[in-house]
mmCIF file of C-alpha atoms in Angstrom:
data_model
loop_
_atom_site.group_PDB
_atom_site.id
_atom_site.type_symbol
_atom_site.label_atom_id
_atom_site.label_comp_id
_atom_site.label_asym_id
_atom_site.label_seq_id
_atom_site.Cartn_x
_atom_site.Cartn_y
_atom_site.Cartn_z
ATOM 1 C CA MET A 193 -11.407 0.911 27.267
ATOM 2 C CA LYS A 194 -8.536 3.335 26.795
ATOM 3 C CA ALA A 195 -7.848 5.102 23.512
ATOM 4 C CA ALA A 196 -6.002 8.115 22.105
ATOM 5 C CA ILE A 197 -8.415 11.024 21.740
ATOM 6 C CA VAL A 198 -7.983 14.130 19.609
ATOM 7 C CA GLU A 199 -10.191 17.203 19.473
ATOM 8 C CA GLY A 200 -8.517 19.107 16.648
ATOM 9 C CA ASN A 201 -6.795 21.504 19.037
ATOM 10 C CA GLY A 202 -3.204 20.375 18.478
ATOM 11 C CA LYS A 203 -3.181 17.901 21.355
ATOM 12 C CA VAL A 204 -3.631 14.171 21.862
ATOM 13 C CA LYS A 205 -4.687 12.629 25.157
ATOM 14 C CA LEU A 206 -5.468 9.208 26.575
ATOM 15 C CA GLY A 207 -9.161 8.726 27.269
ATOM 16 C CA GLY A 208 -10.492 5.958 29.480
ATOM 17 C CA ASP A 209 -14.256 6.116 29.090
ATOM 18 C CA ILE A 210 -14.647 4.626 25.620
ATOM 19 C CA PRO A 211 -16.996 1.637 25.211
ATOM 20 C CA VAL A 212 -15.507 -1.612 23.931
ATOM 21 C CA PRO A 213 -16.857 -2.044 20.376
ATOM 22 C CA GLU A 214 -19.470 -4.763 19.977
ATOM 23 C CA PRO A 215 -18.984 -6.899 16.842
ATOM 24 C CA GLY A 216 -21.907 -7.305 14.463
ATOM 25 C CA PRO A 217 -22.776 -10.688 12.917
ATOM 26 C CA TYR A 218 -20.082 -10.378 10.221
ATOM 27 C CA GLN A 219 -17.487 -8.740 12.461
ATOM 28 C CA CYS A 220 -14.795 -9.882 14.882
ATOM 29 C CA LEU A 221 -13.505 -8.208 18.012
ATOM 30 C CA CYS A 222 -9.738 -7.899 18.217
ATOM 31 C CA LYS A 223 -7.469 -7.222 21.150
ATOM 32 C CA MET A 224 -5.234 -4.477 19.879
ATOM 33 C CA LEU A 225 -1.571 -5.395 20.171
ATOM 34 C CA ALA A 226 0.187 -2.333 18.765
ATOM 35 C CA CYS A 227 -0.337 0.745 16.630
ATOM 36 C CA ALA A 228 2.325 2.894 14.959
ATOM 37 C CA THR A 229 2.350 6.594 14.276
ATOM 38 C CA CYS A 230 1.923 8.026 10.814
ATOM 39 C CA THR A 231 3.374 11.420 11.522
ATOM 40 C CA GLY A 232 1.965 13.237 8.499
ATOM 41 C CA THR A 233 -1.630 12.047 8.707
ATOM 42 C CA ASP A 234 -1.794 11.869 12.508
ATOM 43 C CA ARG A 235 -0.460 15.398 12.821
ATOM 44 C CA LYS A 236 -3.000 16.723 10.325
ATOM 45 C CA ILE A 237 -5.815 15.104 12.318
ATOM 46 C CA ILE A 238 -4.449 16.399 15.631
ATOM 47 C CA ASP A 239 -4.224 19.927 14.207
ATOM 48 C CA SER A 240 -7.598 19.724 12.400
ATOM 49 C CA HIS A 241 -6.080 19.982 8.912
ATOM 50 C CA ILE A 242 -8.107 16.974 7.781
ATOM 51 C CA ARG A 243 -11.865 17.360 7.876
ATOM 52 C CA LEU A 244 -13.163 15.069 10.619
ATOM 53 C CA ASP A 245 -15.771 15.093 13.323
ATOM 54 C CA TYR A 246 -14.299 15.538 16.802
ATOM 55 C CA PRO A 247 -13.590 14.230 19.372
ATOM 56 C CA ALA A 248 -12.092 11.307 17.461
ATOM 57 C CA ILE A 249 -10.079 8.165 18.182
ATOM 58 C CA LEU A 250 -6.721 8.461 16.431
ATOM 59 C CA GLY A 251 -4.520 5.910 14.642
ATOM 60 C CA HIS A 252 -4.573 3.696 11.548
ATOM 61 C CA GLU A 253 -1.393 1.576 11.579
ATOM 62 C CA SER A 254 -2.781 -1.002 14.002
ATOM 63 C CA VAL A 255 -2.349 -4.722 14.585
ATOM 64 C CA GLY A 256 -4.722 -6.881 16.598
ATOM 65 C CA ARG A 257 -5.553 -10.479 17.460
ATOM 66 C CA VAL A 258 -9.066 -11.896 17.052
ATOM 67 C CA ILE A 259 -10.698 -12.748 20.397
ATOM 68 C CA LYS A 260 -14.417 -12.886 19.528
ATOM 69 C CA ILE A 261 -16.250 -13.864 16.336
ATOM 70 C CA GLY A 262 -19.667 -12.727 15.096
ATOM 71 C CA ALA A 263 -22.388 -15.290 14.449
ATOM 72 C CA LYS A 264 -22.113 -15.191 10.635
ATOM 73 C CA VAL A 265 -18.322 -15.000 10.322
ATOM 74 C CA ARG A 266 -16.971 -17.949 8.309
ATOM 75 C CA ASN A 267 -13.502 -16.962 7.111
ATOM 76 C CA ILE A 268 -11.756 -15.687 10.239
ATOM 77 C CA LYS A 269 -10.653 -17.669 13.284
ATOM 78 C CA GLU A 270 -9.943 -16.734 16.859
ATOM 79 C CA GLY A 271 -6.246 -16.154 17.478
ATOM 80 C CA GLU A 272 -5.484 -14.847 13.987
ATOM 81 C CA MET A 273 -3.586 -11.580 13.656
ATOM 82 C CA PHE A 274 -4.913 -8.818 11.393
ATOM 83 C CA LEU A 275 -3.794 -5.412 10.204
ATOM 84 C CA ARG A 276 -5.885 -2.294 10.726
ATOM 85 C CA PRO A 277 -8.557 -3.270 13.250
ATOM 86 C CA THR A 278 -10.435 -0.145 14.265
ATOM 87 C CA ALA A 279 -12.292 0.927 17.365
ATOM 88 C CA CYS A 280 -14.672 2.803 15.087
ATOM 89 C CA TYR A 281 -15.006 2.527 11.302
ATOM 90 C CA PRO A 282 -14.759 5.765 9.298
ATOM 91 C CA GLY A 283 -18.113 7.483 9.256
ATOM 92 C CA GLY A 284 -19.161 5.834 12.511
ATOM 93 C CA LYS A 285 -19.255 6.694 16.177
ATOM 94 C CA ILE A 286 -18.650 4.801 19.418
ATOM 95 C CA GLY A 287 -19.963 6.369 22.595
ATOM 96 C CA ASN A 288 -19.163 10.058 22.305
ATOM 97 C CA TYR A 289 -16.292 9.541 19.879
ATOM 98 C CA TYR A 290 -15.968 9.613 16.103
ATOM 99 C CA SER A 291 -13.471 7.780 13.927
ATOM 100 C CA GLY A 292 -9.991 9.136 13.352
ATOM 101 C CA TRP A 293 -9.441 5.589 12.016
ATOM 102 C CA GLY A 294 -9.425 4.336 15.588
ATOM 103 C CA GLY A 295 -6.183 2.358 15.879
ATOM 104 C CA PHE A 296 -4.795 3.726 19.151
ATOM 105 C CA ALA A 297 -7.261 1.798 21.309
ATOM 106 C CA GLU A 298 -7.332 -1.363 23.406
ATOM 107 C CA PHE A 299 -9.908 -3.125 21.221
ATOM 108 C CA GLY A 300 -11.020 -2.936 17.596
ATOM 109 C CA LEU A 301 -13.153 -4.536 14.903
ATOM 110 C CA ILE A 302 -12.469 -6.295 11.616
ATOM 111 C CA THR A 303 -15.057 -7.520 9.108
ATOM 112 C CA ASP A 304 -15.494 -10.799 7.223
ATOM 113 C CA THR A 305 -16.375 -9.070 3.963
ATOM 114 C CA LYS A 306 -16.290 -12.343 2.013
ATOM 115 C CA ALA A 307 -19.089 -13.823 4.119
ATOM 116 C CA LEU A 308 -20.972 -10.516 4.126
ATOM 117 C CA LEU A 309 -20.970 -10.247 0.327
ATOM 118 C CA GLU A 310 -21.802 -13.919 -0.179
ATOM 119 C CA ASP A 311 -24.924 -13.455 1.934
ATOM 120 C CA HIS A 312 -25.734 -9.894 0.844
ATOM 121 C CA PRO A 313 -24.317 -9.232 -2.666
ATOM 122 C CA GLN A 314 -25.804 -5.729 -2.783
ATOM 123 C CA GLU A 315 -24.160 -4.671 0.473
ATOM 124 C CA ILE A 316 -21.339 -2.110 0.263
ATOM 125 C CA PRO A 317 -18.789 -2.763 3.042
ATOM 126 C CA ASN A 318 -17.037 0.150 4.701
ATOM 127 C CA HIS A 319 -14.134 1.141 2.437
ATOM 128 C CA TYR A 320 -11.693 0.682 5.323
ATOM 129 C CA THR A 321 -12.243 -3.089 5.334
ATOM 130 C CA ILE A 322 -10.059 -3.600 2.249
ATOM 131 C CA TYR A 323 -7.029 -2.776 4.403
ATOM 132 C CA GLN A 324 -7.911 -5.280 7.133
ATOM 133 C CA GLN A 325 -5.696 -8.110 5.938
ATOM 134 C CA ARG A 326 -4.573 -11.271 7.695
ATOM 135 C CA ILE A 327 -0.998 -11.944 8.784
ATOM 136 C CA PRO A 328 -0.555 -15.704 8.302
ATOM 137 C CA GLN A 329 0.630 -17.683 11.309
ATOM 138 C CA GLU A 330 3.641 -18.949 9.371
ATOM 139 C CA ILE A 331 4.972 -15.381 9.126
ATOM 140 C CA SER A 332 7.072 -14.956 12.245
ATOM 141 C CA ILE A 333 6.770 -11.307 13.225
ATOM 142 C CA SER A 334 6.212 -9.351 16.415
ATOM 143 C CA PRO A 335 3.186 -7.045 16.676
ATOM 144 C CA ALA A 336 5.504 -4.012 16.807
ATOM 145 C CA ASP A 337 7.252 -5.055 13.605
ATOM 146 C CA ALA A 338 3.913 -5.975 12.022
ATOM 147 C CA THR A 339 2.690 -2.391 12.291
ATOM 148 C CA MET A 340 5.412 -1.462 9.792
ATOM 149 C CA LEU A 341 3.817 -3.674 7.139
ATOM 150 C CA ILE A 342 1.213 -0.973 6.546
ATOM 151 C CA THR A 343 3.719 1.713 5.563
ATOM 152 C CA LEU A 344 5.849 -0.791 3.660
ATOM 153 C CA LYS A 345 2.874 -1.975 1.606
ATOM 154 C CA GLU A 346 1.802 1.552 0.776
ATOM 155 C CA VAL A 347 5.286 2.725 -0.142
ATOM 156 C CA SER A 348 6.232 -0.348 -2.203
ATOM 157 C CA SER A 349 2.992 -0.070 -4.200
ATOM 158 C CA PHE A 350 3.695 3.629 -4.768
ATOM 159 C CA ILE A 351 7.199 2.907 -6.088
ATOM 160 C CA ALA A 352 5.842 0.098 -8.294
ATOM 161 C CA ASN A 353 3.120 2.364 -9.709
ATOM 162 C CA LEU A 354 5.785 4.898 -10.677
ATOM 163 C CA LYS A 355 7.527 2.142 -12.657
ATOM 164 C CA VAL A 356 10.860 2.754 -10.949
ATOM 165 C CA THR A 357 13.156 0.055 -12.277
ATOM 166 C CA LEU A 358 16.788 -0.866 -12.976
ATOM 167 C CA ASN A 359 19.001 2.220 -13.222
ATOM 168 C CA SER A 360 16.195 4.722 -12.686
ATOM 169 C CA SER A 361 17.693 7.781 -11.017
ATOM 170 C CA VAL A 362 15.648 8.970 -8.061
ATOM 171 C CA ALA A 363 15.738 11.935 -5.693
ATOM 172 C CA ILE A 364 13.632 11.675 -2.544
ATOM 173 C CA LEU A 365 12.651 14.852 -0.734
ATOM 174 C CA GLY A 366 12.402 14.129 2.979
ATOM 175 C CA CYS A 367 14.091 11.639 5.284
ATOM 176 C CA GLY A 368 11.396 10.690 7.764
ATOM 177 C CA ALA A 369 9.945 7.194 8.000
ATOM 178 C CA VAL A 370 8.227 7.500 4.616
ATOM 179 C CA GLY A 371 11.317 8.968 2.953
ATOM 180 C CA ILE A 372 13.615 6.178 4.081
ATOM 181 C CA SER A 373 10.971 3.600 3.112
ATOM 182 C CA MET A 374 10.834 5.149 -0.360
ATOM 183 C CA CYS A 375 14.612 4.974 -0.497
ATOM 184 C CA TYR A 376 14.646 1.319 0.530
ATOM 185 C CA PHE A 377 12.164 0.185 -2.105
ATOM 186 C CA ALA A 378 13.668 2.329 -4.841
ATOM 187 C CA LYS A 379 16.898 0.410 -4.205
ATOM 188 C CA ILE A 380 15.087 -2.945 -4.045
ATOM 189 C CA PHE A 381 13.538 -2.163 -7.443
ATOM 190 C CA GLY A 382 17.003 -1.438 -8.865
ATOM 191 C CA ALA A 383 17.233 2.355 -8.927
ATOM 192 C CA TYR A 384 20.622 4.084 -9.091
ATOM 193 C CA PRO A 385 21.506 6.591 -7.913
ATOM 194 C CA VAL A 386 19.019 7.129 -5.109
ATOM 195 C CA ILE A 387 19.578 10.537 -3.537
ATOM 196 C CA VAL A 388 17.838 11.466 -0.289
ATOM 197 C CA ILE A 389 17.519 15.140 0.584
ATOM 198 C CA GLY A 390 16.751 16.377 4.087
ATOM 199 C CA ARG A 391 17.476 19.053 6.653
ATOM 200 C CA ARG A 392 18.968 17.090 9.541
ATOM 201 C CA ASP A 393 22.032 14.868 9.688
ATOM 202 C CA LYS A 394 20.695 12.107 11.944
ATOM 203 C CA PRO A 395 17.712 11.196 9.732
ATOM 204 C CA LEU A 396 20.023 11.307 6.727
ATOM 205 C CA GLU A 397 22.161 8.694 8.471
ATOM 206 C CA ASN A 398 19.029 6.525 8.661
ATOM 207 C CA ALA A 399 18.589 7.013 4.924
ATOM 208 C CA LYS A 400 22.122 5.727 4.376
ATOM 209 C CA LYS A 401 21.251 2.613 6.388
ATOM 210 C CA ALA A 402 18.200 2.177 4.163
ATOM 211 C CA GLY A 403 20.405 2.118 1.073
ATOM 212 C CA ALA A 404 20.709 5.714 -0.107
ATOM 213 C CA ASP A 405 23.604 6.100 -2.519
ATOM 214 C CA PHE A 406 23.932 9.791 -1.679
ATOM 215 C CA THR A 407 22.448 12.095 0.939
ATOM 216 C CA ILE A 408 22.256 15.877 0.854
ATOM 217 C CA ASN A 409 21.617 18.182 3.787
ATOM 218 C CA ASN A 410 19.966 21.071 1.996
ATOM 219 C CA GLN A 411 20.562 23.339 4.995
ATOM 220 C CA LYS A 412 24.303 22.976 4.403
ATOM 221 C CA GLU A 413 24.607 22.355 0.657
ATOM 222 C CA ASN A 414 22.971 23.637 -2.503
ATOM 223 C CA MET A 415 20.864 20.643 -3.427
ATOM 224 C CA VAL A 416 20.406 21.669 -7.061
ATOM 225 C CA SER A 417 24.118 21.924 -7.821
ATOM 226 C CA LYS A 418 24.866 18.811 -5.746
ATOM 227 C CA VAL A 419 22.336 16.646 -7.606
ATOM 228 C CA LYS A 420 23.620 17.928 -10.925
ATOM 229 C CA GLU A 421 27.157 17.072 -9.815
ATOM 230 C CA ILE A 422 26.127 13.533 -8.791
ATOM 231 C CA THR A 423 24.264 12.932 -12.071
ATOM 232 C CA ALA A 424 26.864 14.545 -14.360
ATOM 233 C CA ASP A 425 24.365 17.337 -15.046
ATOM 234 C CA LYS A 426 21.727 14.911 -16.373
ATOM 235 C CA GLY A 427 19.378 15.294 -13.424
ATOM 236 C CA VAL A 428 17.121 12.549 -12.086
ATOM 237 C CA ASN A 429 14.318 10.590 -13.720
ATOM 238 C CA TYR A 430 12.083 10.801 -10.660
ATOM 239 C CA ILE A 431 11.602 13.289 -7.862
ATOM 240 C CA ILE A 432 9.522 11.802 -5.048
ATOM 241 C CA ASP A 433 8.084 14.161 -2.467
ATOM 242 C CA ALA A 434 8.036 12.618 1.013
ATOM 243 C CA ALA A 435 8.242 15.934 2.863
ATOM 244 C CA GLY A 436 5.114 17.844 1.901
ATOM 245 C CA ASP A 437 7.090 21.036 1.336
ATOM 246 C CA ILE A 438 5.789 22.735 -1.806
ATOM 247 C CA ASP A 439 8.696 25.202 -1.919
ATOM 248 C CA LEU A 440 11.133 22.286 -1.826
ATOM 249 C CA ILE A 441 9.324 20.566 -4.707
ATOM 250 C CA THR A 442 9.398 23.781 -6.712
ATOM 251 C CA GLU A 443 13.148 24.201 -6.209
ATOM 252 C CA SER A 444 13.825 20.550 -7.016
ATOM 253 C CA GLU A 445 12.345 20.933 -10.499
ATOM 254 C CA GLN A 446 15.696 22.401 -11.534
ATOM 255 C CA PHE A 447 17.423 19.021 -11.336
ATOM 256 C CA LEU A 448 14.849 17.001 -13.250
ATOM 257 C CA SER A 449 16.143 15.036 -16.232
ATOM 258 C CA LEU A 450 14.751 15.104 -19.759
ATOM 259 C CA ASN A 451 11.229 13.623 -19.587
ATOM 260 C CA GLY A 452 11.555 13.431 -15.827
ATOM 261 C CA LYS A 453 8.594 12.888 -13.538
ATOM 262 C CA ILE A 454 7.609 14.427 -10.213
ATOM 263 C CA ALA A 455 5.592 12.260 -7.842
ATOM 264 C CA PRO A 456 4.052 14.140 -4.903
ATOM 265 C CA TYR A 457 3.318 11.725 -2.065
ATOM 266 C CA ALA A 458 3.191 13.923 1.017
ATOM 267 C CA VAL A 459 1.359 16.703 -0.865
ATOM 268 C CA ALA A 460 -2.118 15.503 -1.766
ATOM 269 C CA GLY A 461 -3.280 15.698 -5.365
ATOM 270 C CA SER A 462 -5.967 18.159 -4.336
ATOM 271 C CA SER A 463 -3.459 20.627 -2.889
ATOM 272 C CA GLN A 464 -3.075 24.006 -4.530
ATOM 273 C CA TYR A 465 0.251 23.183 -6.100
ATOM 274 C CA ILE A 466 1.489 25.455 -8.874
ATOM 275 C CA PHE A 467 4.836 24.737 -10.447
ATOM 276 C CA ASP A 468 7.036 27.017 -12.478
ATOM 277 C CA ARG A 469 7.339 25.472 -15.935
ATOM 278 C CA ASN A 470 10.332 27.702 -16.657
ATOM 279 C CA LYS A 471 12.285 25.918 -13.927
ATOM 280 C CA ALA A 472 11.410 22.481 -15.276
ATOM 281 C CA PRO A 473 11.276 22.785 -19.072
ATOM 282 C CA ARG A 474 11.941 19.061 -19.491
ATOM 283 C CA LEU A 475 9.208 17.925 -17.123
ATOM 284 C CA SER A 476 7.245 15.041 -18.606
ATOM 285 C CA GLU A 477 4.448 14.754 -16.050
ATOM 286 C CA PHE A 478 3.275 14.933 -12.492
ATOM 287 C CA ILE A 479 2.234 11.534 -11.190
ATOM 288 C CA PHE A 480 -0.466 11.748 -8.557
ATOM 289 C CA THR A 481 -0.595 7.997 -8.109
ATOM 290 C CA ASP A 482 -2.783 6.404 -5.470
ATOM 291 C CA PRO A 483 -0.731 3.925 -3.415
ATOM 292 C CA ARG A 484 -2.656 0.643 -3.342
ATOM 293 C CA GLU A 485 -1.601 -0.671 0.029
ATOM 294 C CA ASN A 486 -3.816 -3.756 -0.117
ATOM 295 C CA THR A 487 -2.385 -4.894 -3.480
ATOM 296 C CA ALA A 488 1.131 -5.183 -2.014
ATOM 297 C CA HIS A 489 0.111 -7.422 0.893
ATOM 298 C CA GLN A 490 1.517 -10.690 -0.458
ATOM 299 C CA TYR A 491 4.630 -8.953 -1.751
ATOM 300 C CA ILE A 492 5.500 -7.588 1.691
ATOM 301 C CA LEU A 493 4.651 -10.862 3.432
ATOM 302 C CA ASP A 494 7.096 -12.570 1.049
ATOM 303 C CA ALA A 495 9.672 -9.856 1.748
ATOM 304 C CA ILE A 496 9.406 -10.612 5.468
ATOM 305 C CA ARG A 497 9.469 -14.374 4.938
ATOM 306 C CA LEU A 498 12.563 -14.137 2.724
ATOM 307 C CA ASN A 499 14.293 -11.725 5.125
ATOM 308 C CA PHE A 500 14.965 -8.992 2.609
ATOM 309 C CA VAL A 501 13.214 -6.310 4.614
ATOM 310 C CA ASN A 502 13.830 -5.529 8.279
ATOM 311 C CA PRO A 503 10.828 -3.711 9.809
ATOM 312 C CA LYS A 504 12.941 -2.434 12.718
ATOM 313 C CA LEU A 505 14.732 -0.122 10.310
ATOM 314 C CA PHE A 506 11.627 2.025 9.999
ATOM 315 C CA TYR A 507 10.765 2.895 13.610
ATOM 316 C CA SER A 508 12.795 4.289 16.471
ATOM 317 C CA HIS A 509 10.733 3.895 19.658
ATOM 318 C CA ARG A 510 8.388 1.448 21.391
ATOM 319 C CA MET A 511 6.179 2.856 24.134
ATOM 320 C CA PRO A 512 3.077 1.799 26.070
ATOM 321 C CA LEU A 513 -0.219 3.355 25.004
ATOM 322 C CA GLU A 514 -0.288 5.207 28.329
ATOM 323 C CA LYS A 515 2.595 7.369 27.052
ATOM 324 C CA ILE A 516 0.763 8.538 23.931
ATOM 325 C CA GLU A 517 1.109 12.233 24.843
ATOM 326 C CA GLU A 518 4.826 11.885 25.559
ATOM 327 C CA GLY A 519 5.368 10.034 22.296
ATOM 328 C CA PHE A 520 3.676 12.636 20.126
ATOM 329 C CA GLU A 521 5.693 15.322 21.866
ATOM 330 C CA LEU A 522 8.863 13.465 20.801
ATOM 331 C CA LEU A 523 7.582 13.471 17.226
ATOM 332 C CA ARG A 524 6.725 17.158 17.402
ATOM 333 C CA LYS A 525 10.268 17.943 18.558
ATOM 334 C CA LYS A 526 11.623 15.632 15.818
ATOM 335 C CA GLU A 527 13.303 13.421 18.412
ATOM 336 C CA ALA A 528 11.715 10.229 17.062
ATOM 337 C CA LEU A 529 11.491 8.693 13.599
ATOM 338 C CA LYS A 530 8.325 6.664 14.115
ATOM 339 C CA ILE A 531 6.814 5.284 17.327
ATOM 340 C CA VAL A 532 5.035 2.005 17.988
ATOM 341 C CA PHE A 533 2.607 2.183 20.892
ATOM 342 C CA GLU A 534 1.931 -1.192 22.476
ATOM 343 C CA MET A 535 -1.261 -2.249 24.216
ATOM 344 C CA GLU A 536 0.232 -5.319 25.907
ATOM 345 C CA ASP A 537 3.152 -5.675 28.327
#
């Protein structure tokens, strides 16, 4: 089968010599339908900034349809659509290739963990299986749109964990796909004002479409004075990092409100991040919260069913898997917001 291969050298290529994964007794084989980019994580894997074994099969925002069922599977049916099938589970290997979460491939596996644990209570399933959740048939959604559920679940759970609520004031650093998703759910949860800060006008226009009350181009305006102007010098209750720029986080501390909180999302909790307490004397805490994507599954399914979230808002391009190199070049040049690669015509 074909799959996107990375070797940690800054490049991604389409490989065609990968074996089709063979499902075990508690596993199902899926025909991959689509997989979306996650620019931050994918880029780190491509550039070898995440510790992995190479060569690896890239991608983790995948959607597939079940086409073959293992002998002991009891809770999954052929034809059902699932999130996050993988050509190779983390820690595993298929042919000559390791797992980079394995979503950009023509086929992938999911696991019936319920049946597995009923039969083998002491078994520890691969941690990745908790994200392999069913999309019910009554949810009318295209595979391309369905790939967005993964980001939307992660972001909505992150916002919920922060306890953003009615009239919380929020500044979001970064206006990529994650930044505008953060903006959208901050508004859904009742925040005001929501201020999105970025470096380019076009992505900031996307943030406006996602509900931002104010946008600031920090290449053209002083973001500290502008946020203070918007908030009548009170500052914001929450600063959410969706950019991964430590210098930007450090500067933003100056417009934090009394007992305000900073929530790094794009900068991992293990990063060497040192903040200047003198610039943020009113800082209450840093919140290194772990987004629980799987816990928001029903919430996002309901959001789709009730039509209060439009997945198309969060990606800009659809391309065939064969154009994987071209697509990542668009992302590198910042000419795309988020790309869905499709495995079917």
